[in-house]
Amino acid sequence: MESFRFVDRTGAVTKPPRLIPPVVIKKKDIDAEIERLANLPPPLNGRRESRVAHPQTGIGDGLAYTIAVSICVLKPGESTQPVRHNASLVDFCIRGGGHTEINGERIGYQHYDVWTTPPWSVYQHFNDTNELQVRLSYSNAPLLEKLNVYILDENPEVTSTIEQARVEEATDPAKVSPFGTFPLNENGAFLMPYEKLINPDHIEVKPLHWPWEKVRAELDKLRDLGKSYVGRRLYLMYDPATGRTNGTTHTFFATITIRPKNIVDRPHRHVSAAVNYYFHGRGYSTVEGKRYEWEAGDLMLSAPGWAVHNHASKDEDVYELTIQDQPMHLALGSLLWHEDLQGEPKLLGLSSGFSTNRDVAKAGSNK
């Protein structure tokens, strides 16, 4: 077996991206899978789950190349065994409720709540209600699996002191490296010593929780923006630890959108991929010229990377959760975004972005 090969690309012309098609997973199919999982004998680790996979995303069984979506089910009184891994999670409760414990911290959740689990955190889920608990769990594991570096620990030590000790060590002045980073020239190039390379600045990433009741109260205020508004009526569930990458985690953002009835977005595209879960209303998406119908309870790979797309509501308001891998692309410096297809795409984060007419639309809606 050869250990390497040379691939001659002299004068090669790069082919355009191969766009995978969108896919809509209907509520009836999701409900049938939930019922199947609920009827299984309880597994030893307690995790009744099924990954919703797009056949063209390759290793990792993602719905998009970097986004896994798992349907997770717990019966009343059941719980999962503690686990940790180097993937990050965004969870969305679509039925019932319960609580999760993450590094010893308890988060109680209800219908349509969103919360995060940071990487390498010990966590387990509990259903302490009388109803079936169903969660959609979004993970960046497919990306790590493609890189062959997804690490799973099925028997972690259950203690909240592990992370605390790490924080204390990182902030102990006696343990700060005396070998500094210094400029090499006046053009902004620096040199960093090995001691700093293997002990980067510590950023605390905490589990965060966005209760639906509070999110909805803010979201519904966006309904008043008039039809002339050219933006999207949504809020990002933001973790300040992600900084300029505008993330819910360092890989994903999670937004919840209200789409008033009979609203049609203008077509656009971006290299980040988006997965939508529609939990109220109905409408359609047009992706690369093809129309896809959806309704409440449907899950959709709604925007494969760099596919031209737009969404529209029908005769009632739509609420939807969107998971998109935009923060990862912002960190990579690869986030091309084409908001106006008649204009030029922009590299967001490394150039100025786009604006909306919110002030004008708000003023118009008050008349």
CSV table of C-alpha atoms in Angstrom, one decimal:
chain,number,residue,atom,x,y,z
A,1,MET,CA,0.0,0.0,0.0
A,2,GLU,CA,1.4,3.4,-1.0
A,3,SER,CA,2.3,5.8,1.8
A,4,PHE,CA,1.9,8.9,-0.3
A,5,ARG,CA,1.4,10.1,-3.9
A,6,PHE,CA,2.0,13.3,-5.8
A,7,VAL,CA,-1.2,14.9,-7.4
A,8,ASP,CA,-0.2,17.1,-10.3
A,9,ARG,CA,-2.4,20.2,-10.3
A,10,THR,CA,-0.4,22.3,-12.6
A,11,GLY,CA,-2.8,24.6,-14.5
A,12,ALA,CA,-5.8,22.8,-12.9
A,13,VAL,CA,-9.2,24.5,-13.0
A,14,THR,CA,-11.1,24.0,-9.7
A,15,LYS,CA,-14.6,22.7,-10.2
A,16,PRO,CA,-17.5,24.6,-8.5
A,17,PRO,CA,-18.8,23.2,-5.2
A,18,ARG,CA,-21.0,20.0,-5.5
A,19,LEU,CA,-24.2,21.1,-3.8
A,20,ILE,CA,-26.0,18.4,-1.9
A,21,PRO,CA,-29.8,18.6,-2.2
A,22,PRO,CA,-32.0,19.8,0.6
A,23,VAL,CA,-34.1,17.2,2.4
A,24,VAL,CA,-37.4,17.5,4.4
A,25,ILE,CA,-38.0,15.0,7.2
A,26,LYS,CA,-41.8,15.1,7.8
A,27,LYS,CA,-43.4,15.1,11.2
A,28,LYS,CA,-45.1,11.8,10.6
A,29,ASP,CA,-41.7,10.1,10.0
A,30,ILE,CA,-40.2,11.8,13.1
A,31,ASP,CA,-43.2,10.7,15.2
A,32,ALA,CA,-42.8,7.1,14.0
A,33,GLU,CA,-39.1,7.1,14.9
A,34,ILE,CA,-39.9,8.6,18.3
A,35,GLU,CA,-42.5,5.8,18.9
A,36,ARG,CA,-40.0,3.1,17.7
A,37,LEU,CA,-37.3,4.5,20.1
A,38,ALA,CA,-39.8,4.6,23.0
A,39,ASN,CA,-40.8,1.0,22.5
A,40,LEU,CA,-37.2,-0.3,22.6
A,41,PRO,CA,-35.9,-2.1,25.8
A,42,PRO,CA,-34.0,0.5,27.9
A,43,PRO,CA,-30.3,0.4,26.8
A,44,LEU,CA,-27.5,0.1,29.4
A,45,ASN,CA,-26.3,3.6,28.9
A,46,GLY,CA,-29.9,5.0,28.9
A,47,ARG,CA,-29.5,6.8,25.6
A,48,ARG,CA,-32.4,6.1,23.3
A,49,GLU,CA,-31.4,8.1,20.2
A,50,SER,CA,-31.4,8.1,16.4
A,51,ARG,CA,-29.3,10.2,14.2
A,52,VAL,CA,-31.1,11.9,11.2
A,53,ALA,CA,-28.6,11.4,8.4
A,54,HIS,CA,-28.3,12.8,4.9
A,55,PRO,CA,-26.8,10.0,2.7
A,56,GLN,CA,-24.5,12.4,0.9
A,57,THR,CA,-22.7,14.0,3.9
A,58,GLY,CA,-20.3,11.1,4.3
A,59,ILE,CA,-18.5,10.2,7.5
A,60,GLY,CA,-20.3,11.2,10.7
A,61,ASP,CA,-23.9,10.7,9.5
A,62,GLY,CA,-24.7,14.4,9.6
A,63,LEU,CA,-27.8,16.1,8.2
A,64,ALA,CA,-25.3,18.6,6.9
A,65,TYR,CA,-21.5,18.0,6.5
A,66,THR,CA,-20.8,19.5,10.0
A,67,ILE,CA,-24.2,19.2,11.7
A,68,ALA,CA,-25.6,16.1,13.3
A,69,VAL,CA,-29.2,16.0,14.5
A,70,SER,CA,-30.2,13.3,16.9
A,71,ILE,CA,-33.7,12.4,18.1
A,72,CYS,CA,-33.4,11.6,21.8
A,73,VAL,CA,-36.1,9.9,23.8
A,74,LEU,CA,-36.5,9.3,27.6
A,75,LYS,CA,-39.5,7.7,29.2
A,76,PRO,CA,-40.9,9.0,32.5
A,77,GLY,CA,-38.5,8.1,35.3
A,78,GLU,CA,-35.6,7.3,33.0
A,79,SER,CA,-32.1,8.8,32.9
A,80,THR,CA,-29.0,8.5,30.8
A,81,GLN,CA,-25.6,7.5,32.1
A,82,PRO,CA,-22.9,10.2,32.5
A,83,VAL,CA,-20.8,10.8,29.4
A,84,ARG,CA,-18.4,13.4,27.9
A,85,HIS,CA,-16.9,14.0,24.5
A,86,ASN,CA,-15.0,16.7,22.6
A,87,ALA,CA,-18.1,17.7,20.6
A,88,SER,CA,-20.3,20.6,21.6
A,89,LEU,CA,-24.1,20.3,21.8
A,90,VAL,CA,-27.2,22.4,21.3
A,91,ASP,CA,-30.4,20.7,22.6
A,92,PHE,CA,-34.0,21.7,21.8
A,93,CYS,CA,-36.9,20.1,23.7
A,94,ILE,CA,-39.8,19.3,21.3
A,95,ARG,CA,-41.9,17.2,23.7
A,96,GLY,CA,-42.3,17.0,27.5
A,97,GLY,CA,-39.6,18.3,29.7
A,98,GLY,CA,-37.0,17.3,32.4
A,99,HIS,CA,-33.6,18.3,33.4
A,100,THR,CA,-29.9,17.8,32.6
A,101,GLU,CA,-26.9,18.0,34.8
A,102,ILE,CA,-23.7,19.4,33.3
A,103,ASN,CA,-20.6,19.3,35.4
A,104,GLY,CA,-22.8,19.2,38.4
A,105,GLU,CA,-25.0,22.1,37.3
A,106,ARG,CA,-28.7,21.5,36.9
A,107,ILE,CA,-30.7,22.9,34.0
A,108,GLY,CA,-34.4,22.3,34.1
A,109,TYR,CA,-36.1,22.6,30.7
A,110,GLN,CA,-39.6,22.6,29.2
A,111,HIS,CA,-41.2,22.5,25.8
A,112,TYR,CA,-39.1,24.5,23.2
A,113,ASP,CA,-36.3,25.5,25.6
A,114,VAL,CA,-32.8,25.6,24.2
A,115,TRP,CA,-29.6,24.9,26.1
A,116,THR,CA,-25.9,24.2,25.4
A,117,THR,CA,-23.4,21.6,26.6
A,118,PRO,CA,-19.8,22.6,26.2
A,119,PRO,CA,-17.2,20.2,25.0
A,120,TRP,CA,-15.6,17.7,27.5
A,121,SER,CA,-18.3,18.4,30.0
A,122,VAL,CA,-19.8,15.5,32.0
A,123,TYR,CA,-23.5,15.4,31.5
A,124,GLN,CA,-26.6,13.3,31.8
A,125,HIS,CA,-30.3,13.7,31.1
A,126,PHE,CA,-33.3,13.0,33.4
A,127,ASN,CA,-37.0,12.7,32.7
A,128,ASP,CA,-38.6,13.5,36.1
A,129,THR,CA,-42.0,14.2,34.5
A,130,ASN,CA,-45.0,12.0,33.7
A,131,GLU,CA,-44.6,12.6,29.9
A,132,LEU,CA,-42.4,11.2,27.2
A,133,GLN,CA,-39.3,13.5,26.8
A,134,VAL,CA,-38.1,14.2,23.3
A,135,ARG,CA,-35.1,16.3,22.4
A,136,LEU,CA,-33.4,17.3,19.1
A,137,SER,CA,-29.7,17.3,19.9
A,138,TYR,CA,-27.4,19.1,17.5
A,139,SER,CA,-23.7,18.2,17.5
A,140,ASN,CA,-20.6,19.1,15.6
A,141,ALA,CA,-19.5,15.4,15.9
A,142,PRO,CA,-19.6,14.8,12.1
A,143,LEU,CA,-16.8,17.3,11.6
A,144,LEU,CA,-14.7,15.7,14.3
A,145,GLU,CA,-15.4,12.2,12.9
A,146,LYS,CA,-14.3,13.3,9.4
A,147,LEU,CA,-11.1,14.5,11.0
A,148,ASN,CA,-10.9,11.2,12.9
A,149,VAL,CA,-10.6,13.0,16.2
A,150,TYR,CA,-14.0,12.5,17.9
A,151,ILE,CA,-13.2,11.3,21.4
A,152,LEU,CA,-15.9,9.8,23.6
A,153,ASP,CA,-15.5,9.0,27.3
A,154,GLU,CA,-18.3,6.6,28.4
A,155,ASN,CA,-17.1,6.4,32.0
A,156,PRO,CA,-16.2,9.9,33.2
A,157,GLU,CA,-15.6,10.9,36.8
A,158,VAL,CA,-18.8,12.6,37.9
A,159,THR,CA,-17.6,15.7,39.8
A,160,SER,CA,-18.0,19.4,39.4
A,161,THR,CA,-14.6,20.1,40.8
A,162,ILE,CA,-12.7,19.1,37.7
A,163,GLU,CA,-13.5,22.2,35.8
A,164,GLN,CA,-13.2,24.4,38.8
A,165,ALA,CA,-9.6,23.1,39.4
A,166,ARG,CA,-8.8,23.9,35.8
A,167,VAL,CA,-10.1,27.5,36.1
A,168,GLU,CA,-8.1,28.0,39.3
A,169,GLU,CA,-4.9,26.6,37.7
A,170,ALA,CA,-5.4,28.8,34.6
A,171,THR,CA,-5.8,32.0,36.7
A,172,ASP,CA,-3.0,31.2,39.3
A,173,PRO,CA,-0.4,34.0,38.7
A,174,ALA,CA,2.4,31.6,39.9
A,175,LYS,CA,1.6,29.4,36.9
A,176,VAL,CA,1.6,32.1,34.2
A,177,SER,CA,4.4,31.5,31.8
A,178,PRO,CA,7.2,34.1,32.1
A,179,PHE,CA,8.1,33.5,28.4
A,180,GLY,CA,6.2,36.3,26.6
A,181,THR,CA,5.0,36.8,23.0
A,182,PHE,CA,6.8,39.7,21.3
A,183,PRO,CA,6.7,41.6,18.0
A,184,LEU,CA,9.1,40.5,15.3
A,185,ASN,CA,8.7,43.5,13.1
A,186,GLU,CA,6.6,46.7,12.7
A,187,ASN,CA,4.1,45.0,10.3
A,188,GLY,CA,2.2,43.1,13.0
A,189,ALA,CA,4.1,39.8,12.9
A,190,PHE,CA,4.8,38.2,16.4
A,191,LEU,CA,6.6,35.3,17.8
A,192,MET,CA,5.0,33.1,20.5
A,193,PRO,CA,7.1,30.6,22.6
A,194,TYR,CA,6.2,27.0,23.0
A,195,GLU,CA,5.2,27.5,26.6
A,196,LYS,CA,2.4,29.9,25.6
A,197,LEU,CA,1.4,27.7,22.6
A,198,ILE,CA,0.6,24.7,24.9
A,199,ASN,CA,-1.1,26.9,27.6
A,200,PRO,CA,-3.4,29.3,25.7
A,201,ASP,CA,-5.6,31.8,27.4
A,202,HIS,CA,-8.4,30.1,29.2
A,203,ILE,CA,-12.0,31.0,28.2
A,204,GLU,CA,-14.7,29.7,30.4
A,205,VAL,CA,-17.5,28.2,28.4
A,206,LYS,CA,-20.6,27.6,30.6
A,207,PRO,CA,-23.7,25.7,29.8
A,208,LEU,CA,-26.4,28.2,28.9
A,209,HIS,CA,-30.2,28.0,28.9
A,210,TRP,CA,-32.8,30.0,26.9
A,211,PRO,CA,-36.3,29.3,28.2
A,212,TRP,CA,-38.9,29.5,25.4
A,213,GLU,CA,-41.3,31.6,27.5
A,214,LYS,CA,-38.8,34.4,27.8
A,215,VAL,CA,-37.5,34.1,24.2
A,216,ARG,CA,-41.0,34.2,22.7
A,217,ALA,CA,-41.8,37.4,24.6
A,218,GLU,CA,-38.9,39.2,22.9
A,219,LEU,CA,-39.4,37.5,19.5
A,220,ASP,CA,-43.1,38.4,19.2
A,221,LYS,CA,-42.1,42.1,19.3
A,222,LEU,CA,-40.5,41.6,15.9
A,223,ARG,CA,-43.9,40.8,14.3
A,224,ASP,CA,-44.6,44.5,14.2
A,225,LEU,CA,-41.9,45.2,11.6
A,226,GLY,CA,-43.7,46.0,8.4
A,227,LYS,CA,-43.6,44.1,5.1
A,228,SER,CA,-41.0,46.6,3.8
A,229,TYR,CA,-38.5,45.2,6.3
A,230,VAL,CA,-35.7,43.5,4.3
A,231,GLY,CA,-34.1,41.6,7.3
A,232,ARG,CA,-35.1,38.4,9.1
A,233,ARG,CA,-37.2,38.5,12.2
A,234,LEU,CA,-35.0,36.5,14.6
A,235,TYR,CA,-32.9,36.5,17.6
A,236,LEU,CA,-29.5,34.7,18.0
A,237,MET,CA,-29.2,32.8,21.3
A,238,TYR,CA,-25.7,34.2,21.9
A,239,ASP,CA,-22.9,33.0,24.2
A,240,PRO,CA,-20.5,36.0,24.7
A,241,ALA,CA,-17.7,33.4,25.1
A,242,THR,CA,-17.8,33.0,21.3
A,243,GLY,CA,-16.9,36.7,20.8
A,244,ARG,CA,-16.8,38.0,17.2
A,245,THR,CA,-18.0,34.7,15.8
A,246,ASN,CA,-21.5,35.4,17.0
A,247,GLY,CA,-22.2,31.8,18.2
A,248,THR,CA,-24.3,29.8,20.5
A,249,THR,CA,-21.4,27.4,20.5
A,250,HIS,CA,-18.0,27.9,18.8
A,251,THR,CA,-19.3,25.9,15.8
A,252,PHE,CA,-23.0,26.7,15.6
A,253,PHE,CA,-25.4,29.5,16.0
A,254,ALA,CA,-29.0,28.8,17.1
A,255,THR,CA,-31.6,31.3,16.1
A,256,ILE,CA,-35.4,31.4,16.6
A,257,THR,CA,-37.3,33.1,13.9
A,258,ILE,CA,-40.9,34.4,13.8
A,259,ARG,CA,-42.1,34.6,10.2
A,260,PRO,CA,-45.4,36.4,10.0
A,261,LYS,CA,-48.0,35.0,7.7
A,262,ASN,CA,-47.6,35.6,3.9
A,263,ILE,CA,-44.0,36.8,4.2
A,264,VAL,CA,-41.5,35.9,1.4
A,265,ASP,CA,-37.8,36.3,2.1
A,266,ARG,CA,-35.5,37.5,-0.7
A,267,PRO,CA,-33.2,34.8,-2.2
A,268,HIS,CA,-29.6,34.8,-0.8
A,269,ARG,CA,-26.8,32.3,-0.2
A,270,HIS,CA,-23.9,31.6,2.2
A,271,VAL,CA,-21.2,29.0,2.6
A,272,SER,CA,-22.6,28.0,6.0
A,273,ALA,CA,-25.2,25.3,6.1
A,274,ALA,CA,-28.5,25.7,7.9
A,275,VAL,CA,-30.9,23.2,9.4
A,276,ASN,CA,-34.5,24.3,10.3
A,277,TYR,CA,-37.0,22.8,12.6
A,278,TYR,CA,-40.5,24.3,12.1
A,279,PHE,CA,-42.6,24.1,15.3
A,280,HIS,CA,-45.5,26.3,14.3
A,281,GLY,CA,-47.1,27.2,11.0
A,282,ARG,CA,-46.5,26.1,7.5
A,283,GLY,CA,-44.8,27.4,4.4
A,284,TYR,CA,-42.2,26.5,1.7
A,285,SER,CA,-38.6,27.0,0.8
A,286,THR,CA,-37.1,27.5,-2.6
A,287,VAL,CA,-33.6,26.1,-2.9
A,288,GLU,CA,-31.7,26.2,-6.2
A,289,GLY,CA,-35.0,26.8,-8.0
A,290,LYS,CA,-36.9,23.9,-6.5
A,291,ARG,CA,-39.8,24.3,-4.1
A,292,TYR,CA,-40.0,22.3,-0.9
A,293,GLU,CA,-43.2,22.4,1.3
A,294,TRP,CA,-43.0,22.2,5.1
A,295,GLU,CA,-45.3,22.4,8.1
A,296,ALA,CA,-45.1,22.4,11.9
A,297,GLY,CA,-43.1,19.4,13.2
A,298,ASP,CA,-40.9,19.1,10.0
A,299,LEU,CA,-37.1,19.1,10.1
A,300,MET,CA,-35.2,20.3,7.0
A,301,LEU,CA,-31.7,20.8,5.7
A,302,SER,CA,-33.0,24.1,4.4
A,303,ALA,CA,-29.7,25.6,3.1
A,304,PRO,CA,-26.9,23.4,1.9
A,305,GLY,CA,-23.7,25.5,1.8
A,306,TRP,CA,-23.7,28.0,-1.1
A,307,ALA,CA,-27.1,27.1,-2.4
A,308,VAL,CA,-29.4,29.9,-3.4
A,309,HIS,CA,-32.5,29.8,-1.1
A,310,ASN,CA,-35.4,31.7,0.4
A,311,HIS,CA,-38.3,30.9,2.7
A,312,ALA,CA,-42.0,31.9,2.8
A,313,SER,CA,-44.8,31.5,5.2
A,314,LYS,CA,-48.4,30.8,4.2
A,315,ASP,CA,-51.6,31.7,6.0
A,316,GLU,CA,-50.3,31.7,9.6
A,317,ASP,CA,-47.2,32.8,11.6
A,318,VAL,CA,-44.2,30.5,11.6
A,319,TYR,CA,-41.8,29.8,14.4
A,320,GLU,CA,-38.6,28.0,13.5
A,321,LEU,CA,-35.3,27.0,15.1
A,322,THR,CA,-32.3,27.3,12.9
A,323,ILE,CA,-28.9,25.7,13.5
A,324,GLN,CA,-26.2,27.0,11.2
A,325,ASP,CA,-22.4,26.5,11.2
A,326,GLN,CA,-21.6,30.2,10.6
A,327,PRO,CA,-19.4,30.7,13.7
A,328,MET,CA,-17.0,27.9,12.4
A,329,HIS,CA,-16.7,29.7,9.1
A,330,LEU,CA,-16.2,33.1,10.8
A,331,ALA,CA,-13.3,31.5,12.8
A,332,LEU,CA,-11.9,30.0,9.6
A,333,GLY,CA,-12.2,33.3,7.7
A,334,SER,CA,-14.3,31.5,5.0
A,335,LEU,CA,-17.7,33.0,5.5
A,336,LEU,CA,-18.7,34.2,2.1
A,337,TRP,CA,-22.3,35.6,2.2
A,338,HIS,CA,-24.3,36.7,-0.8
A,339,GLU,CA,-27.2,38.8,0.6
A,340,ASP,CA,-28.0,40.6,-2.7
A,341,LEU,CA,-27.6,38.2,-5.6
A,342,GLN,CA,-27.3,41.3,-7.9
A,343,GLY,CA,-24.3,42.5,-6.0
A,344,GLU,CA,-21.0,40.9,-4.9
A,345,PRO,CA,-20.7,38.4,-2.1
A,346,LYS,CA,-18.8,39.6,1.0
A,347,LEU,CA,-16.4,37.8,3.3
A,348,LEU,CA,-18.1,38.4,6.6
A,349,GLY,CA,-15.9,39.0,9.6
A,350,LEU,CA,-12.9,40.2,7.4
A,351,SER,CA,-14.8,42.9,5.7
A,352,SER,CA,-17.9,45.1,6.4
A,353,GLY,CA,-21.1,43.1,6.3
A,354,PHE,CA,-24.7,44.0,5.3
A,355,SER,CA,-27.4,46.3,6.8
A,356,THR,CA,-31.2,46.3,7.1
A,357,ASN,CA,-33.8,49.0,7.0
A,358,ARG,CA,-35.1,48.2,10.4
A,359,ASP,CA,-35.5,51.9,11.5
A,360,VAL,CA,-37.5,52.7,8.4
A,361,ALA,CA,-39.6,49.5,8.7
A,362,LYS,CA,-40.4,50.1,12.3
A,363,ALA,CA,-41.4,53.7,11.7
A,364,GLY,CA,-43.7,52.5,8.9
A,365,SER,CA,-45.4,49.8,11.0
A,366,ASN,CA,-46.3,52.5,13.6
A,367,LYS,CA,-48.3,54.6,11.2
